[in-house]
XYZ file of C-alpha atoms in Angstrom:
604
model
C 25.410 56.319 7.648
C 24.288 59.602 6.781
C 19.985 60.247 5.924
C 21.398 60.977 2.284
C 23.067 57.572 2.121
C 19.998 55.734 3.797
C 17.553 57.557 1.543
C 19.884 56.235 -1.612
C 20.192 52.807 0.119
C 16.545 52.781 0.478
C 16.108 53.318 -3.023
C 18.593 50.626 -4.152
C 16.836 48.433 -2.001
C 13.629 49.532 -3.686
C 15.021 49.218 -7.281
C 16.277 45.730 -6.685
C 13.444 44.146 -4.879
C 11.271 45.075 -7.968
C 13.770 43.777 -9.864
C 13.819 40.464 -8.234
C 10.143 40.623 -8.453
C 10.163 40.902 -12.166
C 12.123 38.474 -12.304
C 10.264 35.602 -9.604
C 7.501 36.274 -12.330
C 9.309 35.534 -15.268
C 10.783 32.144 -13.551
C 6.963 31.531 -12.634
C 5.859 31.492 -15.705
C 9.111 29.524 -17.107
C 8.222 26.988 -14.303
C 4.621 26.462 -15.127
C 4.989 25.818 -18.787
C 3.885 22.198 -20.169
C 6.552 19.359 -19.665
C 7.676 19.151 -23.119
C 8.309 23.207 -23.420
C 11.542 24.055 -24.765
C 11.929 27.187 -22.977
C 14.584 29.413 -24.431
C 16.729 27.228 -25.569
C 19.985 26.236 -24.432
C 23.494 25.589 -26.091
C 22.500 23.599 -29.305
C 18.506 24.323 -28.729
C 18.452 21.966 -25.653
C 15.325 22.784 -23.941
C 16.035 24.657 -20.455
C 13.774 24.247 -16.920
C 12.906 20.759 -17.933
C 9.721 19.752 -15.801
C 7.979 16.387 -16.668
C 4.834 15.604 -15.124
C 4.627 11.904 -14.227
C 0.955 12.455 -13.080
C 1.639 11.537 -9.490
C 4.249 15.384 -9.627
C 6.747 16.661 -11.862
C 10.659 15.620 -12.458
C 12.796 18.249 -12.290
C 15.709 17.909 -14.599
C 18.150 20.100 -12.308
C 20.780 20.549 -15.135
C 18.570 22.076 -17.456
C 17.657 24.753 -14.962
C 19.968 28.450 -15.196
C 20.630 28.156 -11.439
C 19.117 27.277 -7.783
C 16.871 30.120 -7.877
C 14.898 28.983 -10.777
C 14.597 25.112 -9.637
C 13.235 26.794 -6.008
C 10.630 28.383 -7.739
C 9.482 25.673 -9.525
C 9.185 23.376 -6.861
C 7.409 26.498 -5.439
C 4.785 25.694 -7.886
C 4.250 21.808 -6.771
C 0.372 21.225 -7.011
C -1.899 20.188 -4.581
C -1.761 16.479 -3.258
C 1.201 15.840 -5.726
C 4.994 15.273 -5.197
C 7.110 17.246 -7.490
C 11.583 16.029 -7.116
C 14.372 17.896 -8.163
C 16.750 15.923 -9.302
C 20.272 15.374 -10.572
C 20.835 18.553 -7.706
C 25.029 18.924 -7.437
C 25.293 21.253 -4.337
C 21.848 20.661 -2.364
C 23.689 22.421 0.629
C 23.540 25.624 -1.730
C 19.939 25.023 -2.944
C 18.537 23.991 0.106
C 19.797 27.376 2.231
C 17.974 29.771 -0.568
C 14.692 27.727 0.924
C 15.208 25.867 4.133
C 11.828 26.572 5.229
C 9.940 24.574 2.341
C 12.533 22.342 0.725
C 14.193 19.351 2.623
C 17.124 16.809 1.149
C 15.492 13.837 0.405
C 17.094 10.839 2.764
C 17.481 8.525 -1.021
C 20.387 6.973 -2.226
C 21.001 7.451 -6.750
C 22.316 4.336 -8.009
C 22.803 3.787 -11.328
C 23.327 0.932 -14.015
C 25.614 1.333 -17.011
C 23.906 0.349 -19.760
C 27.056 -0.517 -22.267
C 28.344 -3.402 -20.114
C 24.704 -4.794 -18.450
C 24.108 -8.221 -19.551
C 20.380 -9.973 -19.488
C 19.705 -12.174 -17.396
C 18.893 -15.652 -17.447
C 15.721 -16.004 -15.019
C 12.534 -16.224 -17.131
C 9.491 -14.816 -15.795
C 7.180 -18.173 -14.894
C 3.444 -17.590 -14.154
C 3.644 -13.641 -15.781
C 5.011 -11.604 -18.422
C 6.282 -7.971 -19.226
C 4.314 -5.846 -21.650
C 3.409 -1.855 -21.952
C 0.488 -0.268 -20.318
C -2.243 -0.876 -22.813
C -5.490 -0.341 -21.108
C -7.695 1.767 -18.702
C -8.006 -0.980 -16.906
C -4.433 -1.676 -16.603
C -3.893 2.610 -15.594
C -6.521 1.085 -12.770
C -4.701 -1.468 -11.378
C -1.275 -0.026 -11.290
C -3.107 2.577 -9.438
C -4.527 0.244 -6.686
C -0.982 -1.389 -6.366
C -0.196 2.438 -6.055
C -2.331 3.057 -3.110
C -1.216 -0.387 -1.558
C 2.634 0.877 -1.463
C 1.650 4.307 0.160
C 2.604 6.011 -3.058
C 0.865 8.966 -4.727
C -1.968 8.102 -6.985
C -2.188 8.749 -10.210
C -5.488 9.704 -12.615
C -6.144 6.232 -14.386
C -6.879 8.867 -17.517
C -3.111 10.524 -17.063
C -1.940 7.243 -17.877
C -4.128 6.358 -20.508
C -3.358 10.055 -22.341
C 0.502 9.044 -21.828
C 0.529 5.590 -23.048
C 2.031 6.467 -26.815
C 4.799 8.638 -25.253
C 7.887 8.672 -26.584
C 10.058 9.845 -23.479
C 8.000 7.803 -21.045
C 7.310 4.350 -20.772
C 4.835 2.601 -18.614
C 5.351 -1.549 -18.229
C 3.285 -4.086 -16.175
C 3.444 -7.262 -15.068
C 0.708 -9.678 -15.989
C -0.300 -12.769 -14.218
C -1.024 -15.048 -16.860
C -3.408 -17.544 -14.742
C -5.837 -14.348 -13.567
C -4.441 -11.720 -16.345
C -4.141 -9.603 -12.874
C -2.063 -6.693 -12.743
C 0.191 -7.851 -10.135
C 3.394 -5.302 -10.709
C 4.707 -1.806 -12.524
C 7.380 0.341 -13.641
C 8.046 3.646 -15.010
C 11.173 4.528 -17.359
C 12.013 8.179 -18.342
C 14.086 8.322 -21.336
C 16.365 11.381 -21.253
C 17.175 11.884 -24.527
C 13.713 12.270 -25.359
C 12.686 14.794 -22.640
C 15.573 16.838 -22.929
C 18.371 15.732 -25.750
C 20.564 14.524 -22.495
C 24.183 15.204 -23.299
C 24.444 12.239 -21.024
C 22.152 10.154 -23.379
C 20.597 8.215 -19.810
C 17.679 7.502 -18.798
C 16.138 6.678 -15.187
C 13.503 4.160 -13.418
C 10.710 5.241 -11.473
C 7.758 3.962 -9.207
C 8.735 0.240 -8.968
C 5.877 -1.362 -7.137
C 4.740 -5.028 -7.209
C 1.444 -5.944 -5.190
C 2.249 -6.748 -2.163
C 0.050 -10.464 -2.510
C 1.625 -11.488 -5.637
C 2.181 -14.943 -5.403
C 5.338 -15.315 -7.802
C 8.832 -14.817 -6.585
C 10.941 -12.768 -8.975
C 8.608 -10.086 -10.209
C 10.191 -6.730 -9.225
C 13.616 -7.942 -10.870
C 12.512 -9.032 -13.839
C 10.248 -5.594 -14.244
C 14.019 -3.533 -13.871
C 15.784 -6.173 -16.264
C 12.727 -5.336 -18.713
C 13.355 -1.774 -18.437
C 17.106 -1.890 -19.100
C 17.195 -3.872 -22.360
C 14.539 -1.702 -23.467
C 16.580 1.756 -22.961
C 19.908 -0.355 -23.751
C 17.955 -0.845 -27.179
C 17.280 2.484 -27.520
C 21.135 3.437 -27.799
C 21.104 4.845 -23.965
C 23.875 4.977 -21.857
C 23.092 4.252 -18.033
C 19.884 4.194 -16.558
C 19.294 5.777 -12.998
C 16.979 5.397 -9.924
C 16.858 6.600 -6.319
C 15.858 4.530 -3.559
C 15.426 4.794 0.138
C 18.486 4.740 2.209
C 17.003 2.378 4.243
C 15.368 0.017 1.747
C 17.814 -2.604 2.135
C 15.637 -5.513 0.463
C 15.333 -3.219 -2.893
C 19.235 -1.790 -2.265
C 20.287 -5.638 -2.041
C 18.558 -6.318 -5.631
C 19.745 -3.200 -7.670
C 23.159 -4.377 -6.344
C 22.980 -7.529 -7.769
C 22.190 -6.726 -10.702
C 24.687 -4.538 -11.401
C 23.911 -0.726 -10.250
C 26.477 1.245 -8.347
C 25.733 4.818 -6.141
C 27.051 7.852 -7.680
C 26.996 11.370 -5.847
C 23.292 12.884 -7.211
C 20.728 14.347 -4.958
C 16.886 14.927 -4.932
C 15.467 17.500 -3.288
C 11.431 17.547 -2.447
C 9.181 19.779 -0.672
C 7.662 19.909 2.634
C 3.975 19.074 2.591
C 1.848 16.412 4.303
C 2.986 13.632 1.897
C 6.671 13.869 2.306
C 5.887 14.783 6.275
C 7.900 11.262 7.637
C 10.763 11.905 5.566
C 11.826 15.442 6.887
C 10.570 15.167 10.536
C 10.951 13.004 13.518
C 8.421 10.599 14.492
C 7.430 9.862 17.811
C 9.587 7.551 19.866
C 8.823 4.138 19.437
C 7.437 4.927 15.961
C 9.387 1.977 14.054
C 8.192 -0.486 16.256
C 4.760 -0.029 15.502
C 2.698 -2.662 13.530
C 0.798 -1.279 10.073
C -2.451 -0.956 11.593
C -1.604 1.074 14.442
C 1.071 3.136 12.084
C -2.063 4.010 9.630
C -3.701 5.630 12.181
C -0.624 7.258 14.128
C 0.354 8.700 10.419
C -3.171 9.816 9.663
C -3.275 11.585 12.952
C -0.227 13.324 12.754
C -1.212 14.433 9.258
C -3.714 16.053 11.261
C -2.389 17.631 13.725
C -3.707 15.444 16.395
C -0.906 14.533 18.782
C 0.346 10.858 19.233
C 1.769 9.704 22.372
C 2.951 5.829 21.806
C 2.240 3.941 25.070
C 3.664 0.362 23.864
C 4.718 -0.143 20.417
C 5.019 -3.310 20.955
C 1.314 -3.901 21.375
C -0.081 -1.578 19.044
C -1.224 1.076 22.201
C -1.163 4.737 21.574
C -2.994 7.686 22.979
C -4.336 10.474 20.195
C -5.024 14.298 21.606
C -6.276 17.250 20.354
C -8.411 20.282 21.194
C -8.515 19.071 25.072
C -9.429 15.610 24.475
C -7.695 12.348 24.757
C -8.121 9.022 23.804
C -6.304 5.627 24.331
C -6.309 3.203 21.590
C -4.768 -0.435 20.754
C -4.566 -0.213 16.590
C -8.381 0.350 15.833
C -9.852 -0.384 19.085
C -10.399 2.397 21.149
C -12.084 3.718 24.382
C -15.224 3.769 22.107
C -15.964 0.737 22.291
C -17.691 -0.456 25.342
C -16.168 -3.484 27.255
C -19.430 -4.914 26.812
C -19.098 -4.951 22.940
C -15.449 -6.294 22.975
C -16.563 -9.080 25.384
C -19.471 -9.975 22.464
C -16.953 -10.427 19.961
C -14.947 -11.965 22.101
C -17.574 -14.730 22.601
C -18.031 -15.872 18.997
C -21.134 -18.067 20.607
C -22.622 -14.709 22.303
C -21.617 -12.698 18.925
C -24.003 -15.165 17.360
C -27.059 -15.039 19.255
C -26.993 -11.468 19.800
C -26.798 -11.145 15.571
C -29.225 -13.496 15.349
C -31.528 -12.274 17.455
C -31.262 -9.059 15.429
C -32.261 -10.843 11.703
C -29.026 -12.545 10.473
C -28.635 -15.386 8.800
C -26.604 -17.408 10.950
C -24.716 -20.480 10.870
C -25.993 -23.826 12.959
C -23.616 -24.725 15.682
C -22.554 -26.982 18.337
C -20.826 -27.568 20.992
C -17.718 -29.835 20.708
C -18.159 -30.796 24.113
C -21.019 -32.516 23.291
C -19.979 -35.547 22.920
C -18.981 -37.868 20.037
C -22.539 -38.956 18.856
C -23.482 -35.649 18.533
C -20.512 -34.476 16.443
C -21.202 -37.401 14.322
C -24.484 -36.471 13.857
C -24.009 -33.193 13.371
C -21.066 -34.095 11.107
C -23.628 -36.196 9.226
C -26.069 -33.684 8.993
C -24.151 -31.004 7.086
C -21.594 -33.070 4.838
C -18.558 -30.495 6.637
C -18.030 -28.208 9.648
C -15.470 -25.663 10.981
C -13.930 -26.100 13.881
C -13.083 -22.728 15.870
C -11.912 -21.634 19.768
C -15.001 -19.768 21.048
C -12.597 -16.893 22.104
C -9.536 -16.018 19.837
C -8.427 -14.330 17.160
C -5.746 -13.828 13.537
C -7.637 -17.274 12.582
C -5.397 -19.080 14.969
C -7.046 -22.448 15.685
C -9.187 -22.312 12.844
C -9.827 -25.328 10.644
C -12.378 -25.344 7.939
C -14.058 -28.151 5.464
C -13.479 -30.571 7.865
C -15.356 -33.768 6.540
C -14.630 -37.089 8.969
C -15.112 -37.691 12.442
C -11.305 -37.783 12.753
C -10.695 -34.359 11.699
C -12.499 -33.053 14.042
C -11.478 -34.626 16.897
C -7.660 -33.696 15.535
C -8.828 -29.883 14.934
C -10.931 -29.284 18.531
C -7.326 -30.619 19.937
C -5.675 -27.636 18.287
C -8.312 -25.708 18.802
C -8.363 -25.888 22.799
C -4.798 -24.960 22.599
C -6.149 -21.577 21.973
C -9.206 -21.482 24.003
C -10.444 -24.615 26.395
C -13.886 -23.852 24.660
C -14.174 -24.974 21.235
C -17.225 -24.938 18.590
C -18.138 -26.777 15.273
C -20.466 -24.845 12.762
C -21.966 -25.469 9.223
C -19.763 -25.129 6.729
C -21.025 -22.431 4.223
C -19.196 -22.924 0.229
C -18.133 -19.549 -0.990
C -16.193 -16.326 -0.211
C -14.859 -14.665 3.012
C -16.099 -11.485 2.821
C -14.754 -8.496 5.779
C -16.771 -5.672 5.711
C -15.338 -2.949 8.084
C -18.317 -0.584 9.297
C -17.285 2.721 11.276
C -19.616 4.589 12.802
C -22.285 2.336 11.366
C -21.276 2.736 7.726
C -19.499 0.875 5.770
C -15.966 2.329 4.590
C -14.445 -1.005 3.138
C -15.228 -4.574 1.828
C -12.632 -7.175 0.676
C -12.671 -10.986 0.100
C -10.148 -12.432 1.832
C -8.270 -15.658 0.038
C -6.831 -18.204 1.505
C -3.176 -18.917 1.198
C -2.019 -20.466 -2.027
C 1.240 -21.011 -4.138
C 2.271 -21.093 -7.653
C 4.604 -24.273 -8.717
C 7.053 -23.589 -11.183
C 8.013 -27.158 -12.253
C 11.214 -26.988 -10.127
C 9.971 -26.270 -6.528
C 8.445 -28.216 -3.692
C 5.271 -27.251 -2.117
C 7.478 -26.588 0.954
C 9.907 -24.770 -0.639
C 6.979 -22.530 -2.792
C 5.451 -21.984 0.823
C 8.979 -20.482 2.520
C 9.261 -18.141 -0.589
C 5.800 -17.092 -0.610
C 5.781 -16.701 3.457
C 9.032 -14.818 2.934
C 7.287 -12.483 0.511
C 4.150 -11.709 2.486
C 5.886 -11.071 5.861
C 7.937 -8.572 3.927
C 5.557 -6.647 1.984
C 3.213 -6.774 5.502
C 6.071 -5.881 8.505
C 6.068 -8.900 9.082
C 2.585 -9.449 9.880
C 1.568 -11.978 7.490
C 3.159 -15.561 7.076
C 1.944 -19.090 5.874
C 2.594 -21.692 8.988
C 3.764 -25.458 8.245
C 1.497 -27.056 10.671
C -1.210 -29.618 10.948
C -3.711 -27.377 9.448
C -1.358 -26.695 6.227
C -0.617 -30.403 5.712
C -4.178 -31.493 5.664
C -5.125 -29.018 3.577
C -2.033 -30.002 1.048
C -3.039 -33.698 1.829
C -6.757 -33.073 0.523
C -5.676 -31.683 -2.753
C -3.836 -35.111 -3.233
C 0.240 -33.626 -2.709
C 2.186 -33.632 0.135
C 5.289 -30.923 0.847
C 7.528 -32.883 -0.671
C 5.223 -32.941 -3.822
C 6.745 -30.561 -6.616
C 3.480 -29.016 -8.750
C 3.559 -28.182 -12.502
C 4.360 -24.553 -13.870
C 1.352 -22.338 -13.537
C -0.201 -24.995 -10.927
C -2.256 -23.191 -8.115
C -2.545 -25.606 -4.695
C -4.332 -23.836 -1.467
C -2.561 -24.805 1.364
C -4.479 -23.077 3.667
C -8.939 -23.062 4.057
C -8.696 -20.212 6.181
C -8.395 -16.534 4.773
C -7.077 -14.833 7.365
C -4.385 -12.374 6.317
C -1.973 -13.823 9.321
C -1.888 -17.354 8.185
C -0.958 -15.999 4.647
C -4.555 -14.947 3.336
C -4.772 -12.364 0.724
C -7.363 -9.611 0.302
C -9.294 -8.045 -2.361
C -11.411 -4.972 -2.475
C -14.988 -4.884 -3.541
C -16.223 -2.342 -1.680
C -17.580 -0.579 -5.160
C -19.009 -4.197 -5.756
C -20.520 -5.118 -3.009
C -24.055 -5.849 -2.762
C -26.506 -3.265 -0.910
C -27.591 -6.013 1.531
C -24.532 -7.399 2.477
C -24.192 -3.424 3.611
C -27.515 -3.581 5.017
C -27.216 -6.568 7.342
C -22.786 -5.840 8.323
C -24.259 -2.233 9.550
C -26.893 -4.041 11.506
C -25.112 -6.704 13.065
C -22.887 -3.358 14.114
C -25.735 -2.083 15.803
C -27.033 -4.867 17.343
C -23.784 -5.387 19.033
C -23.634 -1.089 19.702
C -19.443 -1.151 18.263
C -18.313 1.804 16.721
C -15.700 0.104 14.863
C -15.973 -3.464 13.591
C -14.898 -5.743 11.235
C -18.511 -7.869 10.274
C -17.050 -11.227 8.544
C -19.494 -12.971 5.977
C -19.411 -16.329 3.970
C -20.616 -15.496 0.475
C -21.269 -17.034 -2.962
C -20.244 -13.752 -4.627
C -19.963 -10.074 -3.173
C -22.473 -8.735 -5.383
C -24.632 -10.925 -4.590
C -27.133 -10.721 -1.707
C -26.638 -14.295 0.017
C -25.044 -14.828 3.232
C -23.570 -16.203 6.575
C -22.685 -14.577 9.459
C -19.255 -15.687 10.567
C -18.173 -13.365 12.998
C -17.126 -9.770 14.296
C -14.061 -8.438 15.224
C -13.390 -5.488 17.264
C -10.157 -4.968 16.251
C -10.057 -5.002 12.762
C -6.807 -4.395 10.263
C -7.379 -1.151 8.397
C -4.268 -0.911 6.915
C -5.129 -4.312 4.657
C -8.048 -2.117 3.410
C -5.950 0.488 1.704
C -7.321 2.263 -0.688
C -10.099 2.644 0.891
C -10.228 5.553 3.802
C -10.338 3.718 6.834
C -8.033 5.541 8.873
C -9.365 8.692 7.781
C -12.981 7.693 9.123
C -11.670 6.043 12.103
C -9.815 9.508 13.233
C -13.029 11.503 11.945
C -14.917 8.918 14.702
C -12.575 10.659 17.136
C -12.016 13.828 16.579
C -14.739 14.938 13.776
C -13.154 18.463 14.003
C -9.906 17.696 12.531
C -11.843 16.421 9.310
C -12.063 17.143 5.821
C -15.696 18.100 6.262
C -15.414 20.531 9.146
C -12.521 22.128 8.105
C -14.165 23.512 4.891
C -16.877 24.337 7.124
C -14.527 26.461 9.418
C -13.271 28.444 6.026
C -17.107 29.018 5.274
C -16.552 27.013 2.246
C -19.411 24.667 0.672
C -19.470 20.885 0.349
């Protein structure tokens, strides 16, 4: 090529790069319009670019959009902390090479349900009901059952503002016994958005609280759904799920939804990061409370090396320094602390010793006189190994010599050491303290189910075990032993009994989450002294990281009993609260929030 033709190639060049330019701007400011914009118009006055923001990112209607060009610079536009999907995308092989760098496939199967030949259902719902979104409150709780799925938040007023939409429909499940918010579901209707040739509409952001003690809920929130856009005239409603979701694949299939060839394409930013990359080996096998942290960390940039999945052990590095940790313990905490919490006796004098109101206790080898004395004294005791933990040998309310002597049997199958203590009426209260400040606060419930007139206790204690284990990994179940059985004895049923509709029986006393317990955050609740005595009782023992466990009457209320400390606690069942965040700003305060903006010279 001669200098002419390079000087007139330059020029082309020149011409149509500014040309492009103009025209990135003018898809810019097509892309950034409100949801509802029209745009110019397509055949008929269809609206074009179709972008609906759900308040958690915006839906990309990928047949309204001229071509691939305009839907990357949309999703170019995806705002901070949000998740913005393309969908309905026809050649994502096409779309996908025009951005490799920021836009991944997104590894979800479309299924779809045709709306002309579904047929309801007959399952009723039995201890909750389907209705709209009608409250704040109500925008608040599907928010917390948000944050307890790992989905993206939404603003509680984002739903409120929405609520009298026309092409967007928010629907809860109530429980009717609590009038909790227990599950949600968000429909799109097509037609509305965008005057869908198609006339469909889709499902979005199914999510049931994972401690929702009635079977059914998530199925009868979809069925809702589809007689409500199978009223509205539409023709098939649509949904994409997680390849690997088999539990939610196995329901949409049985009710009637088949796959069909449609794609969503998402960006890559920190809250999509496990979908397009690979995570460490061993990843999968991880429990959720060492996966919290390993996912916060990577989020950071600190770099995870899984030493046994199996146990929860990983090492974290960054910046030149290294640290070994089992879930939330780490090398920061001192054998000497661990073995205090490991003694429950020690963990009680040393508190003690330090102000705390603490329980009166005894040995249980003390003999049988003593027991019965002590038995006599305080009307019921609890029964606990001296070293253990998950609340296994645990039994509490015990109220006859017999118990006792049953429950320090199981007990010193656990630990050969075995202690009674005053029982205390109220609330279990864990207050998780990091770094000597509290980050979270939750009663924790003990295990109960739901009859629905039809069921035996047994049988409502499989479901319910089968529904905790699944929404925890696994981690959470309700056992049939000895424990279980008294407690069902002492409420007058055995597990043969079969309890009215709407009946609530406890069939465990103790709250801990791996016996089947439930937890509930009041960290905004609880009272200043509670917080007062938890970060003391960290101190006293000198843990970094600790879960302080209180007996309560209420959490905003300043009365108390020291329990116990753990020095491993569960941050995952504290979600949304930040404890992983604080637990990897314990480690490496560099990679945090706070220094960071210090770094960029920016202000708090």
């Amino acid at each position: 090529m001669g200098k002419q033709d390079e000087a007139v190639s330059r020029s082309q060049r020149g011409r149509t790069d500014k040309a492009l330019g103009h025209r990135l701007k003018r898809l810019r400011n097509e892309a950034m319009k409100p949801a509802d914009a029209r745009g110019d118009g397509g055949k008929g006055g269809r609206p074009t670019a179709v972008a609906l923001d759900l308040g958690w990112g915006r839906l990309l209607f990928a047949q309204t959009f001229a071509d691939n060009e305009q839907i990357v610079e949309a999703m170019h536009q995806e705002g901070p902390a949000r998740r913005d999907i393309a969908f309905y995308i026809r050649d994502p092989h096409v779309l996908l090479s025009l951005a490799p760098q920021e836009l991944f496939l997104d590894p979800s199967h479309t299924y779809r349900l045709d709306l002309s030949t579904y047929r309801t259902g007959r399952r009723q719902a039995r201890g909750y009901f389907i209705r709209r979104l009608a409250s704040q409150a109500d925008a608040e709780a599907v928010n917390a059952i948000y944050h307890s799925r790992g989905m993206v938040p939404v603003r509680p007023d984002f739903f409120w503002t929405n609520r009298d939409s026309r092409a967007v429909v928010y629907l809860v499940a109530e429980d009717v016994a609590t009038g909790d918010v227990i599950g949600t579901v968000t429909g799109v209707d097509h037609h509305r958005v965008f005057d869908d040739p198609e006339n469909g509409s889709s499902l979005w952001c199914l999510a049931v609280d994972p401690q929702c003690p009635h079977a059914g809920v998530g199925e009868m929130l979809v069925r809702q759904l589809a007689e409500h856009f199978k009223a509205r005239g539409r023709s098939f409603m649509d949904l994409s799920v997680m390849h690997d979701n088999e539990q939610a694949i196995a329901l949409y299939e049985k009710l009637g939804f088949h796959r069909i060839p449609v794609f969503a394409v998402k960006r890559k930013n920190p809250i999509n990061e496990k979908l397009f990359t690979h995570p460490p080996a061993a990843y999968d096998q991880l429990n959720p409370y060492a996966r919290i942290i390993v996912d916060e960390a990577h989020r950071r940039g600190v770099a995870v090396d899984i030493t046994d999945a199996d146990a929860g052990f990983f090492r974290l590095s960054f910046g030149g320094r290294s640290i070994h940790c089992r879930e939330s313990l780490s090398e920061l905490t001192s054998a000497v602390a661990m073995s205090i919490c490991d003694d429950k006796a020690v963990t009680r004098r040393i508190v003690e010793k330090a102000g705390l109101k603490v329980p009166e206790q005894l040995d249980a080898a003390s003999g049988r006189k003593e027991i019965e004395a002590f038995l006599k004294k305080h009307g019921s005791v609890v029964v606990k190994p001296a070293r253990g933990e998950q609340g296994s040998g645990v039994a509490v309310g015990l109220e006859t010599v017999e118990d006792v002597e049953n429950a320090v049997a199981a007990a010193k199958k656990v630990c050969d050491r075995v202690l009674l203590e005053s029982f205390f009426e109220g609330e279990d209260l864990r207050l998780v303290v990091i770094d000597y400040r509290l980050v979270a606060a939750a009663v924790r419930r003990s295990a109960r189910v739901v009859g629905d007139g039809r069921s035996t206790i047994k049988k409502l204690i499989e479901n319910q075990s089968r529904r905790r284990a699944a929404s925890t990994g696994g981690e959470s179940r309700i056992p049939i032993d000895d424990e279980t059985r008294r407690c069902v004895a002492g409420a007058g049923h055995t597990l043969d009994s079969v309890p009215a509709e709407g009946k609530e029986v406890v069939v465990r006393k103790t709250a801990n989450l791996h016996t089947g317990g439930s937890i509930h955050d009041v960290t905004e609740e609880v009272h200043p002294a509670l917080v007062d005595a938890a970060c003391t009782a960290a101190r006293a023992i000198d843990i970094p990281v600790v879960g302080i466990d209180f007996m309560v009457q209420s959490p905003s209320r300043p009365e108390y009993v020291f329990i116990e400390a753990n020095e491993r606690p569960g941050l995952a069942n504290h979600e949304p609260q930040p404890t992983a965040e604080r637990f990897v700003d314990l480690l490496f305060p560099r990679t945090g929030l706070k220094s960071a903006k210090q770094a960029l010279g920016a202000r708090e």
